[in-house]
PDB file of C-alpha atoms in Angstrom:
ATOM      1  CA  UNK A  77      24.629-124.259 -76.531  1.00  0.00           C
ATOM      2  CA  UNK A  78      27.650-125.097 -74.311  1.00  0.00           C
ATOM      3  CA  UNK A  79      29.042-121.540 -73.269  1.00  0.00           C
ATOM      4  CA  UNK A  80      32.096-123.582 -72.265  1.00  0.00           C
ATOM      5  CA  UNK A  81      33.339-124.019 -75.968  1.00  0.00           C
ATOM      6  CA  UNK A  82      32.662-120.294 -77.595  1.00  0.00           C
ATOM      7  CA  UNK A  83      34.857-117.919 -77.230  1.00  0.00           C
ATOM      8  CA  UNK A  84      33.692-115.158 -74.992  1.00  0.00           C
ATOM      9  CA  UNK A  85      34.851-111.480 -75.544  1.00  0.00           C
ATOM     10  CA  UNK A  86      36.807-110.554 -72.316  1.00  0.00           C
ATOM     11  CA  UNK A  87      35.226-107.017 -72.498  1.00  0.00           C
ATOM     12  CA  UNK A  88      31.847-108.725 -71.965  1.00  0.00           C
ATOM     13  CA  UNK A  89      32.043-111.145 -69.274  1.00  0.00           C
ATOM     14  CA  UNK A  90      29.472-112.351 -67.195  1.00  0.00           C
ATOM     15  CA  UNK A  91      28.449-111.276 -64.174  1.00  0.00           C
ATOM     16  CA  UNK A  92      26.551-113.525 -61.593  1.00  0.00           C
ATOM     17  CA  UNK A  93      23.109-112.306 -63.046  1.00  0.00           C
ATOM     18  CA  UNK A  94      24.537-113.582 -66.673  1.00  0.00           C
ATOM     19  CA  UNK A  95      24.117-109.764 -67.646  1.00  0.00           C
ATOM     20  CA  UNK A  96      27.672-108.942 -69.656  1.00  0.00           C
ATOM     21  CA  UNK A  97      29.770-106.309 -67.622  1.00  0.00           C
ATOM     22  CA  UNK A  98      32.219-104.092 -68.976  1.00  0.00           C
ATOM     23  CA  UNK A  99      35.620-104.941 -68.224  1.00  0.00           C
ATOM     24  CA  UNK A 100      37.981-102.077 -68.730  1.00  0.00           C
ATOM     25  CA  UNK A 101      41.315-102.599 -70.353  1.00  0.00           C
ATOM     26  CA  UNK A 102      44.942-100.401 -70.378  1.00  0.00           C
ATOM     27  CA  UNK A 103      48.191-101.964 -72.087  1.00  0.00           C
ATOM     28  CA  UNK A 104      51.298 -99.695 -70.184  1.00  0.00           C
ATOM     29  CA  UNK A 105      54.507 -99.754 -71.651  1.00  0.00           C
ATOM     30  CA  UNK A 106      57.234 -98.510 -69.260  1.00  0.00           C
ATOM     31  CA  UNK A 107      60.012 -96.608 -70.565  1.00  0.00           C
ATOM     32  CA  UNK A 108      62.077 -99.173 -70.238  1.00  0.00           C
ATOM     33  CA  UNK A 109      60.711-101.512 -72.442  1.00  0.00           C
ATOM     34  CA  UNK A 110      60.673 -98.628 -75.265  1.00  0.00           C
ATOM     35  CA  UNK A 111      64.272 -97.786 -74.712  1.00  0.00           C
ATOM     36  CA  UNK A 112      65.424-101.235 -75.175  1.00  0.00           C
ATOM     37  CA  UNK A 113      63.125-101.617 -78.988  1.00  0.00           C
ATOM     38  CA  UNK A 114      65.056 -98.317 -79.691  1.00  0.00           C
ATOM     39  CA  UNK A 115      68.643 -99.158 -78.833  1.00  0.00           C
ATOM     40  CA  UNK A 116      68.522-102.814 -80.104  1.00  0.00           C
ATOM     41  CA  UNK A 117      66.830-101.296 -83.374  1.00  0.00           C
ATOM     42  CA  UNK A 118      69.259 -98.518 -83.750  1.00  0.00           C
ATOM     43  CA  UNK A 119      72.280-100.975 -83.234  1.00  0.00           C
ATOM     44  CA  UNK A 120      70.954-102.930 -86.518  1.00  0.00           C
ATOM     45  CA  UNK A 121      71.140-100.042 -88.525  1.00  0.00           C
ATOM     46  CA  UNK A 122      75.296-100.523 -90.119  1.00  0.00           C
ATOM     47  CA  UNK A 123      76.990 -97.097 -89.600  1.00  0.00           C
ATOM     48  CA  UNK A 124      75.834 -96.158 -85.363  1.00  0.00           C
ATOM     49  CA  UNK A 125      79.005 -97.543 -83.987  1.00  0.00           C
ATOM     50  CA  UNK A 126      77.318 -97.200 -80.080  1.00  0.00           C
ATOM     51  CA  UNK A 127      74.784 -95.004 -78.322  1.00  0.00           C
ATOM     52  CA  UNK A 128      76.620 -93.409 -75.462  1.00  0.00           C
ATOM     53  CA  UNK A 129      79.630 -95.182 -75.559  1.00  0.00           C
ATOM     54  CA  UNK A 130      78.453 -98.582 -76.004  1.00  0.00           C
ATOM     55  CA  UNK A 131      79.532-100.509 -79.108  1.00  0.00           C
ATOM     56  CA  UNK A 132      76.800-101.619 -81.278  1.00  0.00           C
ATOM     57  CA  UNK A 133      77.670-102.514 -84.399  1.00  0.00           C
ATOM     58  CA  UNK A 134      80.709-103.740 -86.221  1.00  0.00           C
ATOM     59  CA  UNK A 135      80.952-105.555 -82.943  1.00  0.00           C
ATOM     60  CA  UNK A 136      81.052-109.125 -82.347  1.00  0.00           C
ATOM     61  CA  UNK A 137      78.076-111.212 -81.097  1.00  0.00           C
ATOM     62  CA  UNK A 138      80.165-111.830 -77.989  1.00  0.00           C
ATOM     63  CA  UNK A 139      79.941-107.923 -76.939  1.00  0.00           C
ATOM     64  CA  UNK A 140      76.441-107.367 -78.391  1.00  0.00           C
ATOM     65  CA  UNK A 141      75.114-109.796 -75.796  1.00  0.00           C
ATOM     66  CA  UNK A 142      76.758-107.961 -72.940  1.00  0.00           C
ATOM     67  CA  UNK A 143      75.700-104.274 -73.941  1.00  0.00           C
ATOM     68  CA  UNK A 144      72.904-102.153 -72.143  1.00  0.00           C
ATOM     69  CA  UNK A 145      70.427-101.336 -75.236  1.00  0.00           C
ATOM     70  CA  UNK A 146      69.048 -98.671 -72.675  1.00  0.00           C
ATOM     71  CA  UNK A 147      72.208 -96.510 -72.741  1.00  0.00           C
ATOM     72  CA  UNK A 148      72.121 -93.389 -74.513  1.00  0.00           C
ATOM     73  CA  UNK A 149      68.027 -93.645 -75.436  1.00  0.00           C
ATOM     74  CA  UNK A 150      66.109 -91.559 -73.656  1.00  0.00           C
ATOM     75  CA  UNK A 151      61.885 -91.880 -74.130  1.00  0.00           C
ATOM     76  CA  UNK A 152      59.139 -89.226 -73.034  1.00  0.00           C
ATOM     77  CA  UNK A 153      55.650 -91.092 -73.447  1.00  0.00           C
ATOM     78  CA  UNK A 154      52.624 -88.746 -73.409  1.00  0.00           C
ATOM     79  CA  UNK A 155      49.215 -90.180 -72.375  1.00  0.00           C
ATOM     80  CA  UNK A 156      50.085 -93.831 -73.293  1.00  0.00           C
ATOM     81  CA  UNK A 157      49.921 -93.031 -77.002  1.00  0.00           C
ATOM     82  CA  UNK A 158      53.175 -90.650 -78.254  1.00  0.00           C
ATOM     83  CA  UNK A 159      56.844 -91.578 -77.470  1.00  0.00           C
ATOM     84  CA  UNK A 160      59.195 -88.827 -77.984  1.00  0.00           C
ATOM     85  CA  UNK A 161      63.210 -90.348 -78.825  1.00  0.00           C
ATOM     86  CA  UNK A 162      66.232 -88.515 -77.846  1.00  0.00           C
ATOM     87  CA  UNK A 163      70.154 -90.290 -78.582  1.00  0.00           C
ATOM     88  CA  UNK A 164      73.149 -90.266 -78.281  1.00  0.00           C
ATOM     89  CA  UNK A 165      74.828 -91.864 -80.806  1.00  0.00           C
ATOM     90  CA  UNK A 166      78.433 -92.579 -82.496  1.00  0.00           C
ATOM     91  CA  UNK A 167      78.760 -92.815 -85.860  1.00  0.00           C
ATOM     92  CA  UNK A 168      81.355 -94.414 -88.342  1.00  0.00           C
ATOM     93  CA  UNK A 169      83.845 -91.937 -89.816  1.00  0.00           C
ATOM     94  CA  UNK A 170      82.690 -91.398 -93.214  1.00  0.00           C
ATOM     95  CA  UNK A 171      79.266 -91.985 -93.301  1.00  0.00           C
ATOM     96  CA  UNK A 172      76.474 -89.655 -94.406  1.00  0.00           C
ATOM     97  CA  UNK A 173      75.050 -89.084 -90.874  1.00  0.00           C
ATOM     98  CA  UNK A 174      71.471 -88.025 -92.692  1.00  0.00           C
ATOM     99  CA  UNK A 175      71.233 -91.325 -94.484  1.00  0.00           C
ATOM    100  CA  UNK A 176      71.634 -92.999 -91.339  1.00  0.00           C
ATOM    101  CA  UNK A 177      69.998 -90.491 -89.095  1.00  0.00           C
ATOM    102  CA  UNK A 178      66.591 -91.140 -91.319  1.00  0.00           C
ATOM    103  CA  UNK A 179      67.583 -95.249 -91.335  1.00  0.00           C
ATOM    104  CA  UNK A 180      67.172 -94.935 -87.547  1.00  0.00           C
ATOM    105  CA  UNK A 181      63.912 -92.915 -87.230  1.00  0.00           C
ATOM    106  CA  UNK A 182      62.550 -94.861 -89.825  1.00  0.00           C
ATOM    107  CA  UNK A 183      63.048 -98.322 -88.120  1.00  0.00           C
ATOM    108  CA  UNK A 184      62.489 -96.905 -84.611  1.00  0.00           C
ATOM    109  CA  UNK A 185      59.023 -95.614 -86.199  1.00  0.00           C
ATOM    110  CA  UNK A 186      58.265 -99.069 -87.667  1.00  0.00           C
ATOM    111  CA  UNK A 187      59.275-101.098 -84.961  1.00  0.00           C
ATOM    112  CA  UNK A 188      58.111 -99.148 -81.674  1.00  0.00           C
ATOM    113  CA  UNK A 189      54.668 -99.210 -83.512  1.00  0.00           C
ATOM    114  CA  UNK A 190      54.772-103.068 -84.677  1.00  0.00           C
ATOM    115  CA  UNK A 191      55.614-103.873 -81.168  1.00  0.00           C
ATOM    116  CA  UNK A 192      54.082-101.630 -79.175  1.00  0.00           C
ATOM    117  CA  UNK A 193      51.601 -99.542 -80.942  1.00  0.00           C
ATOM    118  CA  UNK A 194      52.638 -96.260 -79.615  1.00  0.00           C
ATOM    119  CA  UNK A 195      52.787 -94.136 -81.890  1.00  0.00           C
ATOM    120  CA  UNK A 196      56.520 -91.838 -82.431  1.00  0.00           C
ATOM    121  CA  UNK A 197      56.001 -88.239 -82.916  1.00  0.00           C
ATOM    122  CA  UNK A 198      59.854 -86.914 -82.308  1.00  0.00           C
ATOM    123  CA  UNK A 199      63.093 -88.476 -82.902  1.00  0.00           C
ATOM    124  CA  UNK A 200      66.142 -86.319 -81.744  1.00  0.00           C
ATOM    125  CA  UNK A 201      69.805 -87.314 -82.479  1.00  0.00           C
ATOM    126  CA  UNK A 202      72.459 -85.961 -81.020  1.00  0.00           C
ATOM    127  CA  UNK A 203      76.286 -87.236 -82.967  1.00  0.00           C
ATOM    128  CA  UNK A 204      78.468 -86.640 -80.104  1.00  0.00           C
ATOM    129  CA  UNK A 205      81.497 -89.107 -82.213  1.00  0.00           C
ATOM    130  CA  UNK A 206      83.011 -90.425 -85.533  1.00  0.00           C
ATOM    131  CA  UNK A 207      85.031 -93.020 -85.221  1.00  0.00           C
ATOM    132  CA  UNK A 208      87.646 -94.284 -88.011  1.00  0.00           C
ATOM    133  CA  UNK A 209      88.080 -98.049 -88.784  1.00  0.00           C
ATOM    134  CA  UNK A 210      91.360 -98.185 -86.620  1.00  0.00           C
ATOM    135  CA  UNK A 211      89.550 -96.500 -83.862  1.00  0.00           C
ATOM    136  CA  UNK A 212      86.484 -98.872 -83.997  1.00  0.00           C
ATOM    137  CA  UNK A 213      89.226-101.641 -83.890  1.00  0.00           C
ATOM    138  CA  UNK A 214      91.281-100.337 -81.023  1.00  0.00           C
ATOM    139  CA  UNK A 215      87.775-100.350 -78.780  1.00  0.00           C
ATOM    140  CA  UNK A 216      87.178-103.978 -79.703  1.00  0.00           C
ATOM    141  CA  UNK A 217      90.587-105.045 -78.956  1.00  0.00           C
ATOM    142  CA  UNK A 218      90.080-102.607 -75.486  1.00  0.00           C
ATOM    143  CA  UNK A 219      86.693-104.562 -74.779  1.00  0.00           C
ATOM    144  CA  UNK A 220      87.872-108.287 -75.632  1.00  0.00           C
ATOM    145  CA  UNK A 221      91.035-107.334 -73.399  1.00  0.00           C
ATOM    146  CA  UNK A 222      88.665-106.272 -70.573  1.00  0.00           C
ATOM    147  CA  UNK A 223      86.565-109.531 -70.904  1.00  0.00           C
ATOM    148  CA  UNK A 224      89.493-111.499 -70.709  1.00  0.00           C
ATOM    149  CA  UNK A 225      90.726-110.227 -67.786  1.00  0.00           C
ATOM    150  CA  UNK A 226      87.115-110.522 -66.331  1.00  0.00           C
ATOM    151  CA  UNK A 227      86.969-113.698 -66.955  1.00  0.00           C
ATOM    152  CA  UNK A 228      90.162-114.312 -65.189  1.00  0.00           C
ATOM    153  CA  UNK A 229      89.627-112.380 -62.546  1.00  0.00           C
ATOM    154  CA  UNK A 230      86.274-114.335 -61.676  1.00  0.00           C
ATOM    155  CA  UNK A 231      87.577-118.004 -62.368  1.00  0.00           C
ATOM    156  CA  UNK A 232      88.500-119.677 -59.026  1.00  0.00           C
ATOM    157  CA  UNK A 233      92.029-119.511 -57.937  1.00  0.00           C
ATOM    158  CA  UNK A 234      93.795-122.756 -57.090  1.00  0.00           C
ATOM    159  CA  UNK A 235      96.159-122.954 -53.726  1.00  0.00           C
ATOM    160  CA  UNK A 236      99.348-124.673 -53.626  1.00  0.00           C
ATOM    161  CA  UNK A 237     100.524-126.047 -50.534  1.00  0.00           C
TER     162      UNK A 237
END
């Protein structure tokens, strides 16, 4: 048979004497990569207006794209296996911050172990804000003012002579 064509398990390749070798294997995750599944999975969850200051949801698309999921997650992973979750988050006025408190752990749960397989053994919130409707609405117009006059600022100026 044509060792070519079947699949060969990486953990027992050959070695020169066609004996199979063990080949050891470690999947890393930095903290990083853990913060971002948290933040972009606690901005889906309707009611977290931002983690540390950035606005999540009830934002458009436009300042979604442009926010640092990082911000305001903090991970502790122990022996490449447990991820402890600390955030800051603000909330929408009027919300039952328990609801959405166990919303968040419960999708950070699911999706740090779908994508990572570590496993989450804490999840600490801290609510440092609620924010009415009309405040929510004042920060949007604040942001889409600021990216306006970004984008101003960084479109060429033209000289008249």
């Amino acid at each position: 048979m044509d060792t070519k064509t079947k699949p060969m398990d990486p953990k027992q390749m050959p070695n020169k004497q066609n004996e199979p070798i063990d080949v050891e294997q470690e999947l890393i995750f930095d903290d990083g990569v853990v913060q971002k599944i948290v933040g972009k999975t606690s901005a889906d969850i309707d009611g977290v207006v931002s983690l540390e200051g950035n606005v999540f949801s009830d934002v458009t698309d436009m300042f979604r794209k442009d926010e640092n999921p990082k911000k305001g997650v903090s991970v502790d992973i122990k022996d490449n296996k447990y991820v402890k979750v600390e955030l800051d988050a603000t909330m929408k006025y009027g919300v039952q911050a328990p609801k959405i408190f166990e919303q968040v752990s419960s999708a950070i749960c699911d999706n740090v172990q779908e994508m990572t397989g570590l496993e989450v053994t804490e999840i600490k919130m801290t609510v440092k804000d609620m924010l009415t409707n009309e405040e929510i609405a004042k920060q949007e117009e604040d942001n889409k003012n600021k990216a306006n006059k970004n984008q101003e600022q960084n479109q060429p100026q033209t000289q008249m002579n």
